[in-house]
Coordinates of C-alpha atoms and ligand atoms in Angstrom, one line a residue:
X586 CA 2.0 2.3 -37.9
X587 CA 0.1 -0.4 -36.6
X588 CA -3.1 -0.9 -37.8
X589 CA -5.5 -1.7 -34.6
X590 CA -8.9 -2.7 -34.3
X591 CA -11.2 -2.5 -31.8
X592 CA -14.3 -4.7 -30.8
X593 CA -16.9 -2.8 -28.8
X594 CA -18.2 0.7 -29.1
X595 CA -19.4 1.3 -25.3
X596 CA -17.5 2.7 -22.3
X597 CA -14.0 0.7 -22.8
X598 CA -14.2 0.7 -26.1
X599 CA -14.3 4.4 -26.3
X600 CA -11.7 4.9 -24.1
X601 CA -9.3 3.2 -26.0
X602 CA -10.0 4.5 -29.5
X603 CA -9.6 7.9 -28.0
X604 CA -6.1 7.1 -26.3
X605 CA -4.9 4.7 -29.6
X606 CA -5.6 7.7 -32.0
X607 CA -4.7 10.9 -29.9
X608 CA -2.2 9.4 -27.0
X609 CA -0.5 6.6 -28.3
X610 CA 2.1 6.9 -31.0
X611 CA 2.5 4.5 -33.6
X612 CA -1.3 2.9 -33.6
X613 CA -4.0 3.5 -36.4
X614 CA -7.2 2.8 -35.5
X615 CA -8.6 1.3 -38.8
X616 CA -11.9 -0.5 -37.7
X617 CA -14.4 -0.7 -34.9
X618 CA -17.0 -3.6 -34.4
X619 CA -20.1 -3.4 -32.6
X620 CA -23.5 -4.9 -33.3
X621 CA -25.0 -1.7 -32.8
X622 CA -23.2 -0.4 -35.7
X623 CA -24.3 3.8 -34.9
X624 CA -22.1 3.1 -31.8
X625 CA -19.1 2.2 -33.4
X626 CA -20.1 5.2 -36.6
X627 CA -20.0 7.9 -33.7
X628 CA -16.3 7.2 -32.6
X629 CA -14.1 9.4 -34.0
X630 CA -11.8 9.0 -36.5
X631 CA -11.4 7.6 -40.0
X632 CA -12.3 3.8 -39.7
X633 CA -14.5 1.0 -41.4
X634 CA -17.4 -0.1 -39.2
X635 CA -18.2 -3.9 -38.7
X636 CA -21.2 -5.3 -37.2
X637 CA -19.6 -9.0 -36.8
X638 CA -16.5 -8.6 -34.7
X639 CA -15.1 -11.8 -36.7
X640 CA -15.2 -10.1 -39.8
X641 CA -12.9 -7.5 -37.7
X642 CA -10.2 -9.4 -36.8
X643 CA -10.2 -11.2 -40.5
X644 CA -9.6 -7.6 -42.0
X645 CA -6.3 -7.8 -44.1
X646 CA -5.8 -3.8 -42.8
X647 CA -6.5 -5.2 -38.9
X648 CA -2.7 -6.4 -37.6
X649 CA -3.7 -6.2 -33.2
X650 CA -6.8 -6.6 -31.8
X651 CA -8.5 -4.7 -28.7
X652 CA -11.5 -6.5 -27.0
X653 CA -13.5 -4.2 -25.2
X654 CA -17.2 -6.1 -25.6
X655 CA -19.1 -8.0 -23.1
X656 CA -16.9 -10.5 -21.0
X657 CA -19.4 -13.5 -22.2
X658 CA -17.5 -13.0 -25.9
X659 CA -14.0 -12.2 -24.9
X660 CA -13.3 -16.3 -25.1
X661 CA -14.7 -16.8 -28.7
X662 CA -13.2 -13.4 -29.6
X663 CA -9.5 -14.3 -27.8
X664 CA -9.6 -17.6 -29.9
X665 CA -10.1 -16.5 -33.2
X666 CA -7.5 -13.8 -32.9
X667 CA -5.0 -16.6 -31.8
X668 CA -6.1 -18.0 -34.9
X669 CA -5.6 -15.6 -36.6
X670 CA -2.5 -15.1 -35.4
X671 CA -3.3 -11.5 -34.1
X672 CA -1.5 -10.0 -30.9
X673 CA -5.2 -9.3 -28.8
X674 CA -5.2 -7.4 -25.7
X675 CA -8.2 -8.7 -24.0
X676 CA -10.1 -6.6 -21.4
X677 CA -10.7 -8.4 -18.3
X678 CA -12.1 -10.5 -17.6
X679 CA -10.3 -13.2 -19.8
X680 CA -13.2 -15.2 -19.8
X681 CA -15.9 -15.8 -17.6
X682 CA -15.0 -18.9 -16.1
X683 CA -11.7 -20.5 -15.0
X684 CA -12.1 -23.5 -17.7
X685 CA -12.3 -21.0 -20.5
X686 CA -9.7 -19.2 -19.5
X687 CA -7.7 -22.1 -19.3
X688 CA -8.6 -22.5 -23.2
X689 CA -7.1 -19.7 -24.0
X690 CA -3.5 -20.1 -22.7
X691 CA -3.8 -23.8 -24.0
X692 CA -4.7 -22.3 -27.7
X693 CA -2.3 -20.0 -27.3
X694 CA 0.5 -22.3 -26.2
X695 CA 0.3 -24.5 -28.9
X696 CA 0.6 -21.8 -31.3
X697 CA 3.7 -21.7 -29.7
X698 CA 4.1 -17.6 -29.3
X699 CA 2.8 -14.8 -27.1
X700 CA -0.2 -13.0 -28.5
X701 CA -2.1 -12.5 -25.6
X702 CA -2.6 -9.9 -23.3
X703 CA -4.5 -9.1 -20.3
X704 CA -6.3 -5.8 -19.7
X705 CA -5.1 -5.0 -16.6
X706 CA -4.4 -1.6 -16.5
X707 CA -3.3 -0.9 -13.0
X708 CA 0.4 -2.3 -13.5
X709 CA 0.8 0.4 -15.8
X710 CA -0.3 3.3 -13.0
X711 CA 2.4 5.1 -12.2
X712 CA 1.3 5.1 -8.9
X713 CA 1.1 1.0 -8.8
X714 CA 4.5 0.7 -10.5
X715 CA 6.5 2.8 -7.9
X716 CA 4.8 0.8 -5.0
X717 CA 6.5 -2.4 -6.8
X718 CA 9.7 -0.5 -7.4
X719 CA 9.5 0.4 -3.9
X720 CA 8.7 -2.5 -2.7
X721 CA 11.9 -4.4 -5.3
X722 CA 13.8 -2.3 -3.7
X723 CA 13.3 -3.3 -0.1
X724 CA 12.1 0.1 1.1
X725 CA 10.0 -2.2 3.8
X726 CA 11.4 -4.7 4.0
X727 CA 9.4 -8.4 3.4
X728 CA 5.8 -7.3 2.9
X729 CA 3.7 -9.0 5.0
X730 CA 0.1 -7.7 4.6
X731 CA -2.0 -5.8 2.1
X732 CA -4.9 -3.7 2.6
X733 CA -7.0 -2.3 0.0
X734 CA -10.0 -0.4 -0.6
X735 CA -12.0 -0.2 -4.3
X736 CA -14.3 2.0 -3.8
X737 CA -17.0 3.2 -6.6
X738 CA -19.2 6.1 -6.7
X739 CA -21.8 3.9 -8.4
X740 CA -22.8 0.8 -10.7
X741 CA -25.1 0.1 -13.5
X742 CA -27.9 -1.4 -12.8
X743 CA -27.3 -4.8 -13.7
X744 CA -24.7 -5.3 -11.4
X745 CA -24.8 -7.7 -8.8
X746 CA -22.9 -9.1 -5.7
X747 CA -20.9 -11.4 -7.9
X748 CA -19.8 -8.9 -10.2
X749 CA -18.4 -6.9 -7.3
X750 CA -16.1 -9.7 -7.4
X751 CA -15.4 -10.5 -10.9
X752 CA -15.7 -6.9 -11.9
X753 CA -14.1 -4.5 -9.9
X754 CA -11.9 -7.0 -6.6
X755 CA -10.9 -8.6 -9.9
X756 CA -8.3 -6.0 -9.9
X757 CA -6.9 -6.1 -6.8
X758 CA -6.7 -10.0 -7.1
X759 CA -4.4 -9.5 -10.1
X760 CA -2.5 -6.4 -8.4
X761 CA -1.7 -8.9 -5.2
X762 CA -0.4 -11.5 -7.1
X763 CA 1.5 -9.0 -9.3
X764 CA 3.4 -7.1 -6.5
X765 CA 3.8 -10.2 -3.7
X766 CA 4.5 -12.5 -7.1
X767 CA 2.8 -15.5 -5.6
X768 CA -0.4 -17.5 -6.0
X769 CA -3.4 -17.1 -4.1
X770 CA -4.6 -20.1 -2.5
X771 CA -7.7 -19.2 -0.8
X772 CA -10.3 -16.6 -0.2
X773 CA -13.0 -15.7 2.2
X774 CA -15.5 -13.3 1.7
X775 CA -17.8 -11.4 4.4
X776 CA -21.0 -9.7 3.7
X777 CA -21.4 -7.2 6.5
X778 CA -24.4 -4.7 6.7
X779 CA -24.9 -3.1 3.5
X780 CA -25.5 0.4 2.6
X781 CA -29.1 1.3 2.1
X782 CA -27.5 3.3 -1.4
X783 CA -27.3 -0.3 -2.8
X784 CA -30.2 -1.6 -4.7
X785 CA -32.6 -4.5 -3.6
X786 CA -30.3 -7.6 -3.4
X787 CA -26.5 -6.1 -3.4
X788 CA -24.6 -6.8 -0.6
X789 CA -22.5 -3.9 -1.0
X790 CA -19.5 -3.2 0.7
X791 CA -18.0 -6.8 0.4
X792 CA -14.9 -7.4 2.4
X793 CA -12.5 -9.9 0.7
X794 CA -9.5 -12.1 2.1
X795 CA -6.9 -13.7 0.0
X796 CA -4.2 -15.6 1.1
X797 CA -0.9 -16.2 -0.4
X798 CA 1.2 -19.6 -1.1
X799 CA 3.9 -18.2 1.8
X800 CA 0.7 -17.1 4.3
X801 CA 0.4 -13.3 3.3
X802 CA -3.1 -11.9 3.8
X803 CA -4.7 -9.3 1.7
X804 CA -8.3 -7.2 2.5
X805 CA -10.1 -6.0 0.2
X806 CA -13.2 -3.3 1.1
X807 CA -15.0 -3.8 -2.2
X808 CA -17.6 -1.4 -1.8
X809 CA -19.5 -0.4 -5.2
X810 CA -22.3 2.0 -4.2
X811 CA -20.0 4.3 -1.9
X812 CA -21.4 7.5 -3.5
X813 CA -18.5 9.9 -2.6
X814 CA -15.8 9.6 -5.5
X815 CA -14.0 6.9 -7.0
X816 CA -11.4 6.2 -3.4
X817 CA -8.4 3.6 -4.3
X818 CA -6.3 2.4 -1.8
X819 CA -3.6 0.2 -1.3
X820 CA -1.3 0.0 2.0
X821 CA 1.3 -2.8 1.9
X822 CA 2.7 -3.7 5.3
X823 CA 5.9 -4.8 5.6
X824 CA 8.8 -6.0 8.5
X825 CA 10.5 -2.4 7.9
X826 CA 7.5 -0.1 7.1
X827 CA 5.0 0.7 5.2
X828 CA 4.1 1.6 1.5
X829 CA 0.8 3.5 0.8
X830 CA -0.2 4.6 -2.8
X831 CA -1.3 8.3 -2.6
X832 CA -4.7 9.6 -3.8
X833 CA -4.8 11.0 -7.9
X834 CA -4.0 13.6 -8.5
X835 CA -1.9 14.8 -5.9
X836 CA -3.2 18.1 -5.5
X837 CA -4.3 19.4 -2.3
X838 CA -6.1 22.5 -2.2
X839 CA -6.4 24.8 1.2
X840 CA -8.8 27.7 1.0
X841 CA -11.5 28.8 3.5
X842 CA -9.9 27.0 6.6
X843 CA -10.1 23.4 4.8
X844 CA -7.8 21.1 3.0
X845 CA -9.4 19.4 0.4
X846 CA -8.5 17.0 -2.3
X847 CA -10.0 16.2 -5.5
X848 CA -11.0 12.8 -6.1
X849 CA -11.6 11.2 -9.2
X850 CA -15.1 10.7 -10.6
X851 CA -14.5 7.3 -12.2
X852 CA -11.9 5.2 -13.2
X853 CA -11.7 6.3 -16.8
X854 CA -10.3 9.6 -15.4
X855 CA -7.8 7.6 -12.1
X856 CA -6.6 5.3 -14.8
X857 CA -6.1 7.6 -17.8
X858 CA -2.5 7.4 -17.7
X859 CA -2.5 3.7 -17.1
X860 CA -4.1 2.6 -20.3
X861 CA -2.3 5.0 -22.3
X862 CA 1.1 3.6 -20.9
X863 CA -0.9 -0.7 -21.0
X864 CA -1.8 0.4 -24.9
X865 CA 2.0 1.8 -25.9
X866 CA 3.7 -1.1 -24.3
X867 CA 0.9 -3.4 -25.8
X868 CA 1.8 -2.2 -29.4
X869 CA 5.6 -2.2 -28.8
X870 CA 5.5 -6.1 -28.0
X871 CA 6.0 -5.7 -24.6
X872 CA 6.4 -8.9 -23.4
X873 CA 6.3 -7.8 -19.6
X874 CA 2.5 -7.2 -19.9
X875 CA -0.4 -9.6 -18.1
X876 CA -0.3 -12.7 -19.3
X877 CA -3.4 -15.2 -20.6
X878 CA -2.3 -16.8 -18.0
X879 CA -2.0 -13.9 -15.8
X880 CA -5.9 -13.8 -16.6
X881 CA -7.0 -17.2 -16.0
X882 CA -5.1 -17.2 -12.2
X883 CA -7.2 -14.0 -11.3
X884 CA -10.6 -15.6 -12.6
X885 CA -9.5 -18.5 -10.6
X886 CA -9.2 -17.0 -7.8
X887 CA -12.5 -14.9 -8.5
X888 CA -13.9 -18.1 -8.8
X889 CA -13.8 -19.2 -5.4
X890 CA -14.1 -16.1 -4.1
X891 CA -17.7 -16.1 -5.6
X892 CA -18.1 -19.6 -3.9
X893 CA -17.1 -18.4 -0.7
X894 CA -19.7 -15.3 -1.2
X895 CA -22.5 -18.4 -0.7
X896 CA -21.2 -19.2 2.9
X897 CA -19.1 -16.8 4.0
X898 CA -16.3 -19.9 4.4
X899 CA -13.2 -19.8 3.1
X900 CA -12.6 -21.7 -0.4
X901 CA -9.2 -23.2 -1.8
X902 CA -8.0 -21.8 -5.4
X903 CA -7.7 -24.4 -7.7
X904 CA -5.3 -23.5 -10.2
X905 CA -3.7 -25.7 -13.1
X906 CA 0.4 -25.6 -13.0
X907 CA 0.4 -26.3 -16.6
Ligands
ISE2465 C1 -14.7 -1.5 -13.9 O1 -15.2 -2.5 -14.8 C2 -13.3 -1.4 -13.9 O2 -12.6 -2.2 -14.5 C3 -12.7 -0.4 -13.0 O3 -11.3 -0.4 -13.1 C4 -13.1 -0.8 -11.6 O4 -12.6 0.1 -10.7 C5 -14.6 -0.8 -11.5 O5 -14.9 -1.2 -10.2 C6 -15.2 -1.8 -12.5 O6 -16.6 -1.8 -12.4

């Protein structure tokens, strides 16, 4: 047994003391930090509450760490587990800039061993991780374009245009450079029209470009405030075909002269089975898991996708080789 902790009590936090103490074999979940401490007394389960998510991962009993707070503490958080010495799986994102991000692989590279990981969830999917297989395999041939759609039923409130970035395209930015295995070097975004659903001052749908080191091109229809269900899509387009990722779950109901399929209410329900597979490979040391580095290159990228949100240009991705 392993004994995890986890820091945060809210949504993601939840989530994954749920799947680490019912799902995923081999994990004990033996503390839960949160500054509002009721938070972390309601999860279940038998484990000591902290307040101070320092005094967390300093806890003899705490051997991994889950971060699962706000994104402007995963960088303080990230370093004292490397410090510690902790293997940390880090919600995204990493950190909330590209220079902080960069800290962390530096930290963790001169403690000389892997520790870190990356939440993204979505190369767990089963549905993410046949499209790669697929795709490995040559089923299409050399992939040539991507397009994807990330579509939310809604957003708290205080989310913002940016955040439709950093927040939710954040994922598709790590899934493109995950299945094409290449850097992206620049990004354009376009505002078009927004839907009156979105709130005073989100320019929601945002459409995204990224471009690869070899010229690939990948759209993104980020679109937030979409109402109807929680709609992910990916298409790649290759020389030889295509490969589409099929809606979840895969059940098509026909009654009443209509075919109708369920679609997910958020991701906590699309992406069950992907966190329950990212937490068991997480505590078995997989080392084929998002990388720090894996996170820094997607808030890179996120980075300058932000910029280009100002002017609608396109903006280089400056990333450090190391
Ligand atoms: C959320 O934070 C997530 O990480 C979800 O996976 C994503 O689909 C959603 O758009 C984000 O807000």
């Amino acid at each position: 047994m392993t004994g995890v902790g986890i820091i945060g009590a809210g949504l993601m936090g939840s989530i994954h003391a749920r799947l680490l103490s019912t799902q995923v074999a081999g994990a004990d979940v033996v503390a839960i930090a949160d500054p509002a401490r009721e938070r972390a007394e309601q999860l279940p389960g038998d484990h000591v509450v902290y307040e101070d998510a320092l005094e967390l991962i300093g806890a003899a009993t705490v051997e991994a760490v889950v971060i699962a707070s706000p994104a402007f503490t995963h960088e303080p958080y990230t370093l004292a587990c490397l410090e510690a010495g902790k293997p940390v799986l880090c919600e995204k994102p990493l950190a909330t800039s590209a220079e902080a991000s960069l800290r962390i692989v530096e930290a963790e590279q001169a403690i000389g061993r892997r520790l870190v990981t990356a939440g993204f969830m979505r190369r767990f999917d089963p549905g993410y991780v046949e499209l790669k297989a697929k795709l490995e395999a040559g089923a299409i041939g050399e992939p040539l374009l991507i397009h994807c759609a990330h579509r939310n039923p809604s957003v708290h409130e205080f989310f913002d245009s940016a955040m439709i970035i950093t927040d939710s395209a954040v994922h598709e930015v790590d899934i493109t450079r995950w299945l094409l295995q290449e850097e992206i070097v620049r990004t354009t975004v376009l505002a078009p029209r927004s839907t009156s659903r979105a709130r005073e001052g989100l320019r929601d749908p945002l459409m995204v470009l990224l471009e690869t080191e070899s010229g690939r091109l990948v759209d993104v229809e980020a679109f937030v405030t979409a109402g109807f269900g929680y709609d992910i899509r990916c298409e790649i387009v290759g020389e030889a075909g295509t490969l589409e990722l099929l809606a979840h779950p895969a059940v098509k109901t026909r009654s009443a002269f209509t075919a109708a399929e369920v679609l997910p209410a958020g991701f906590p329900e699309r992406f069950d089975a992907a966190y329950r597979h990212e937490l068991g490979a997480w505590l078995n040391g997989d080392p084929g898991g998002p990388t720090a580095y894996d996170g820094y290159a997607a808030t890179a990228v996120c980075e300058a996708a932000v910029a280009s949100l100002q002017t609608g240009q396109p903006v280089d991705v400056q990333l450090s080789g190391l």
